Short mmCIF file of C-alpha atoms and ligand atoms in Angstrom, two decimals:
data_model
loop_
_atom_site.label_atom_id
_atom_site.label_comp_id
_atom_site.label_asym_id
_atom_site.label_seq_id
_atom_site.Cartn_x
_atom_site.Cartn_y
_atom_site.Cartn_z
CA LEU A 1056 0.04 0.02 -0.01
CA GLN A 1057 1.22 3.50 -0.81
CA ILE A 1058 1.15 5.94 2.09
CA ASN A 1059 0.73 9.62 1.47
CA ARG A 1060 2.97 12.33 2.80
CA LYS A 1061 0.43 13.72 5.30
CA ALA A 1062 0.00 10.32 7.02
CA LEU A 1063 3.79 9.88 7.20
CA ASP A 1064 4.13 13.21 8.90
CA ALA A 1065 1.31 12.49 11.29
CA ALA A 1066 2.77 9.11 12.22
CA LYS A 1067 6.08 10.76 13.21
CA THR A 1068 4.34 12.83 15.94
CA ARG A 1069 1.53 10.52 16.84
CA GLY A 1070 3.11 7.02 16.54
CA ILE A 1071 0.73 5.89 13.89
CA ALA A 1072 -1.57 7.38 11.26
CA SER A 1073 -4.08 5.75 9.13
CA TYR A 1074 -6.60 6.57 6.31
CA ARG A 1075 -9.12 4.64 4.46
CA LYS A 1076 -8.97 4.57 0.73
CA LEU A 1077 -12.13 4.59 -1.50
CA THR A 1078 -11.68 0.93 -2.04
CA GLY A 1079 -12.00 0.26 1.77
CA GLU A 1080 -8.36 -0.49 2.11
CA LEU A 1081 -6.76 0.93 5.19
CA ALA A 1082 -3.33 2.46 4.79
CA ILE A 1083 -1.28 2.59 8.05
CA ALA A 1084 1.98 4.46 8.62
CA PHE A 1085 3.84 3.93 11.88
CA VAL A 1086 7.01 4.56 13.83
CA PRO A 1087 9.53 1.69 14.30
CA GLU A 1088 8.44 1.17 17.99
CA PHE A 1089 4.97 0.13 16.86
CA PHE A 1090 6.38 -2.54 14.45
CA GLY A 1091 5.77 -5.47 16.95
CA ILE A 1092 2.07 -4.53 17.34
CA TYR A 1093 1.67 -4.04 13.69
CA VAL A 1094 3.01 -7.51 12.91
CA ASP A 1095 1.00 -9.17 15.67
CA HIS A 1096 -2.36 -7.57 14.69
CA LYS A 1097 -1.82 -6.85 10.94
CA PRO A 1098 -5.02 -8.55 9.52
CA ALA A 1099 -7.25 -7.02 12.33
CA LEU A 1100 -5.72 -3.59 12.01
CA HIS A 1101 -6.32 -3.55 8.20
CA GLY A 1102 -9.75 -5.10 8.80
CA LEU A 1103 -10.70 -1.79 10.54
CA GLY A 1104 -10.93 -0.31 7.02
CA LYS A 1105 -14.06 -2.38 6.32
CA THR A 1106 -16.27 0.33 7.83
CA VAL A 1107 -15.85 4.09 8.05
CA GLN A 1108 -16.75 3.91 11.79
CA GLU A 1109 -14.06 1.50 12.72
CA ALA A 1110 -11.44 3.29 10.66
CA SER A 1111 -12.38 6.48 12.29
CA LEU A 1112 -12.05 4.99 15.73
CA LEU A 1113 -8.41 4.02 14.92
CA GLU A 1114 -7.78 7.62 13.82
CA GLN A 1115 -9.32 8.97 17.11
CA ILE A 1116 -7.06 6.67 19.12
CA ALA A 1117 -4.01 7.96 17.11
CA ALA A 1118 -5.01 11.52 17.85
CA ASP A 1119 -5.53 10.89 21.58
CA PRO A 1120 -4.82 7.33 22.93
CA SER A 1121 -6.15 8.23 26.39
CA GLY A 1122 -9.38 9.72 25.11
CA ILE A 1123 -11.12 6.49 24.21
CA SER A 1124 -12.03 3.98 26.88
CA ASP A 1125 -11.79 0.19 26.40
CA THR A 1126 -15.58 0.03 26.97
CA LYS A 1127 -16.12 2.45 24.13
CA ILE A 1128 -14.00 0.24 21.92
CA GLU A 1129 -15.86 -2.95 22.91
CA GLN A 1130 -19.27 -1.24 22.12
CA SER A 1131 -18.20 0.18 18.81
CA VAL A 1132 -16.43 -2.77 17.35
CA ALA A 1133 -18.00 -6.27 16.80
CA ALA A 1134 -15.00 -8.51 15.93
CA LYS A 1135 -12.91 -9.64 18.86
CA PRO A 1136 -9.58 -9.46 17.00
CA ARG A 1137 -10.23 -5.94 15.94
CA VAL A 1138 -11.18 -4.94 19.56
CA CYS A 1139 -7.98 -6.48 20.76
CA ALA A 1140 -5.93 -4.81 17.97
CA LEU A 1141 -7.38 -1.39 18.96
CA ARG A 1142 -6.77 -1.96 22.68
CA MET A 1143 -3.18 -3.00 21.97
CA THR A 1144 -2.71 -0.05 19.70
CA LYS A 1145 -4.01 2.39 22.40
CA THR A 1146 -1.59 0.97 24.99
CA ALA A 1147 1.38 0.98 22.65
CA LEU A 1148 0.72 4.57 21.65
CA ARG A 1149 0.45 5.66 25.27
CA ASP A 1150 3.83 3.92 25.99
CA ILE A 1151 5.53 5.36 22.92
CA ARG A 1152 4.39 8.92 23.76
CA PHE A 1153 5.30 8.64 27.41
CA ARG A 1154 8.68 7.35 26.67
CA ARG A 1155 9.35 10.08 24.07
CA ASN A 1156 8.09 12.89 26.36
CA VAL A 1157 10.06 11.81 29.31
CA LEU A 1158 13.27 11.08 27.40
CA ASP A 1159 13.12 14.48 25.62
CA ALA A 1160 12.42 16.28 28.93
CA TYR A 1161 15.48 14.71 30.54
CA GLY A 1162 17.78 15.02 27.58
CA ASN A 1163 18.02 11.22 27.35
CA GLN A 1164 20.03 11.35 30.61
CA CYS A 1165 19.42 9.28 33.80
CA ALA A 1166 18.17 11.67 36.45
CA MET A 1167 20.07 9.78 39.13
CA CYS A 1168 23.52 9.24 37.60
CA ALA A 1169 23.57 11.37 34.30
CA VAL A 1170 24.34 8.32 32.15
CA GLN A 1171 23.12 8.52 28.56
CA LEU A 1172 24.56 5.82 26.22
CA LYS A 1173 21.22 4.79 25.07
CA LEU A 1174 20.69 3.05 28.38
CA VAL A 1175 17.93 5.29 29.52
CA GLU A 1176 14.31 4.41 30.01
CA ALA A 1177 11.19 6.25 31.01
CA ALA A 1178 10.14 5.10 34.45
CA HIS A 1179 6.61 5.65 35.85
CA ILE A 1180 6.64 7.28 39.28
CA VAL A 1181 3.16 5.96 40.26
CA PRO A 1182 3.03 2.59 38.32
CA VAL A 1183 0.82 2.77 35.31
CA GLU A 1184 -1.33 -0.25 36.60
CA HIS A 1185 -2.32 1.75 39.61
CA PRO A 1186 -5.61 3.70 39.33
CA ASP A 1187 -3.64 6.94 40.07
CA GLY A 1188 -0.89 6.02 37.41
CA THR A 1189 -0.86 8.38 34.47
CA ASP A 1190 1.12 8.91 31.32
CA GLU A 1191 1.78 12.51 32.08
CA THR A 1192 5.47 13.51 31.86
CA CYS A 1193 5.18 14.69 35.55
CA ASN A 1194 4.54 11.06 36.51
CA GLY A 1195 7.74 10.04 34.74
CA VAL A 1196 11.47 10.13 35.36
CA ALA A 1197 14.24 9.18 33.07
CA LEU A 1198 16.36 6.51 34.58
CA CYS A 1199 19.15 4.30 33.18
CA VAL A 1200 18.34 0.48 33.19
CA LEU A 1201 20.15 -0.11 36.48
CA HIS A 1202 18.55 2.74 38.35
CA HIS A 1203 15.15 2.01 36.79
CA ARG A 1204 15.27 -1.50 38.10
CA ALA A 1205 16.58 -0.37 41.59
CA TYR A 1206 13.73 2.15 41.69
CA ASP A 1207 11.05 -0.41 40.87
CA HIS A 1208 12.51 -2.69 43.54
CA GLY A 1209 12.43 0.05 46.13
CA LEU A 1210 16.23 -0.01 46.64
CA ILE A 1211 16.40 3.69 45.69
CA SER A 1212 13.84 6.44 45.54
CA PHE A 1213 13.63 10.25 45.79
CA ASP A 1214 11.67 12.78 47.91
CA GLU A 1215 9.27 15.42 47.05
CA ASP A 1216 12.24 17.89 47.27
CA PHE A 1217 14.07 15.55 44.73
CA LYS A 1218 16.65 14.33 47.09
CA ILE A 1219 17.87 10.85 46.15
CA ARG A 1220 17.55 8.19 48.91
CA VAL A 1221 18.89 4.67 49.29
CA ASN A 1222 16.89 2.19 51.31
CA GLY A 1223 19.21 1.34 54.14
CA LYS A 1224 17.08 -1.50 55.46
CA LYS A 1225 16.98 -3.17 52.18
CA LEU A 1226 20.69 -2.74 51.65
CA GLN A 1227 21.30 -4.21 55.10
CA LYS A 1228 19.07 -7.21 54.39
CA LEU A 1229 21.03 -7.77 51.12
CA GLU A 1230 24.30 -7.65 53.04
CA VAL A 1231 22.99 -10.26 55.50
CA GLU A 1232 22.09 -12.47 52.54
CA SER A 1233 25.61 -12.09 51.19
CA ARG A 1234 24.19 -10.02 48.21
CA GLY A 1235 25.45 -6.60 49.16
CA GLY A 1236 28.39 -6.54 46.82
CA GLY A 1237 29.04 -3.25 45.01
CA ALA A 1238 26.95 -1.25 47.46
CA GLN A 1239 29.64 1.36 47.86
CA SER A 1240 30.24 2.10 44.16
CA PHE A 1241 26.44 1.91 43.67
CA LYS A 1242 25.90 4.63 46.15
CA LYS A 1243 28.76 6.72 44.91
CA ALA A 1244 27.41 6.83 41.41
CA LEU A 1245 24.17 8.43 42.61
CA ARG A 1246 23.71 12.14 42.43
CA GLU A 1247 22.72 13.84 45.61
CA ASN A 1248 19.54 15.36 43.91
CA LEU A 1249 17.63 14.40 40.91
CA HIS A 1250 18.76 16.07 37.65
CA LEU A 1251 15.61 17.80 36.50
CA PRO A 1252 14.25 18.94 33.17
CA ALA A 1253 14.51 22.64 32.30
CA ASN A 1254 10.75 22.82 31.96
CA ALA A 1255 9.30 22.90 35.41
CA GLY A 1256 6.03 21.47 34.02
CA ALA A 1257 7.83 18.25 33.39
CA HIS A 1258 9.27 17.93 36.99
CA PRO A 1259 7.96 15.03 39.07
CA LYS A 1260 4.69 16.02 40.60
CA ALA A 1261 4.92 16.08 44.41
CA ALA A 1262 1.63 14.16 44.75
CA HIS A 1263 2.83 11.37 42.45
CA VAL A 1264 6.14 11.16 44.34
CA LYS A 1265 4.38 10.97 47.62
CA LYS A 1266 1.97 8.33 46.38
CA ALA A 1267 4.77 6.24 44.82
CA ASN A 1268 6.86 6.30 47.90
CA SER A 1269 4.02 5.20 50.06
CA LEU A 1270 3.14 2.45 47.58
CA ARG A 1271 6.88 1.22 47.70
CA GLY A 1272 6.84 1.26 51.42
CA TRP A 1273 9.02 4.39 52.00
CA THR A 1274 8.68 6.27 55.23
CA LYS A 1275 10.44 9.40 56.42
ZN1 ZN B 925 21.52 5.85 36.34
#
């Protein structure tokens, strides 16, 4: 299928773009991060071109992946595989945009150790599975793979004033289990305070930080 210029440009900013041809064929343009979803759901995604309504639902999701509920998708689309394809598309687009927004805000640099080297990921502060978890940039922080894992495991965190903290109890427990190796250099590599984006609107929101710390069992 040939893709027009407008759709290619839209895909670059939105993650995907689609349009229905007069023949009922659906043309889809997408960024590389969407390739896996496209391959897994290819027939169902193109099947959305069979009706104007379903094709337009895909466009609406591309425009605003958080704006359409799963219930709305289920009510509007009859075939299960197409429902599934739309839901997966929605989740993937949210992930792609969250990742881009967070990494752009932090200059692709780990907020805790300043490493770049394409080892940096977008970590959710309040986990996305939690009812209060959102994909806003202020619920994200750019962390290298090591610090992302350590943050999710509750080994390190940061306060509402962005001071980085190490969980002493957890570290002690690991030492007792003879798994405390590297603790000193691990601690030394951490900055004192989080390296923050220039744009204050992208800074971790205090309410998210507080919620996340209580979810991970942190106390002052
Ligand atoms: Zn790091």
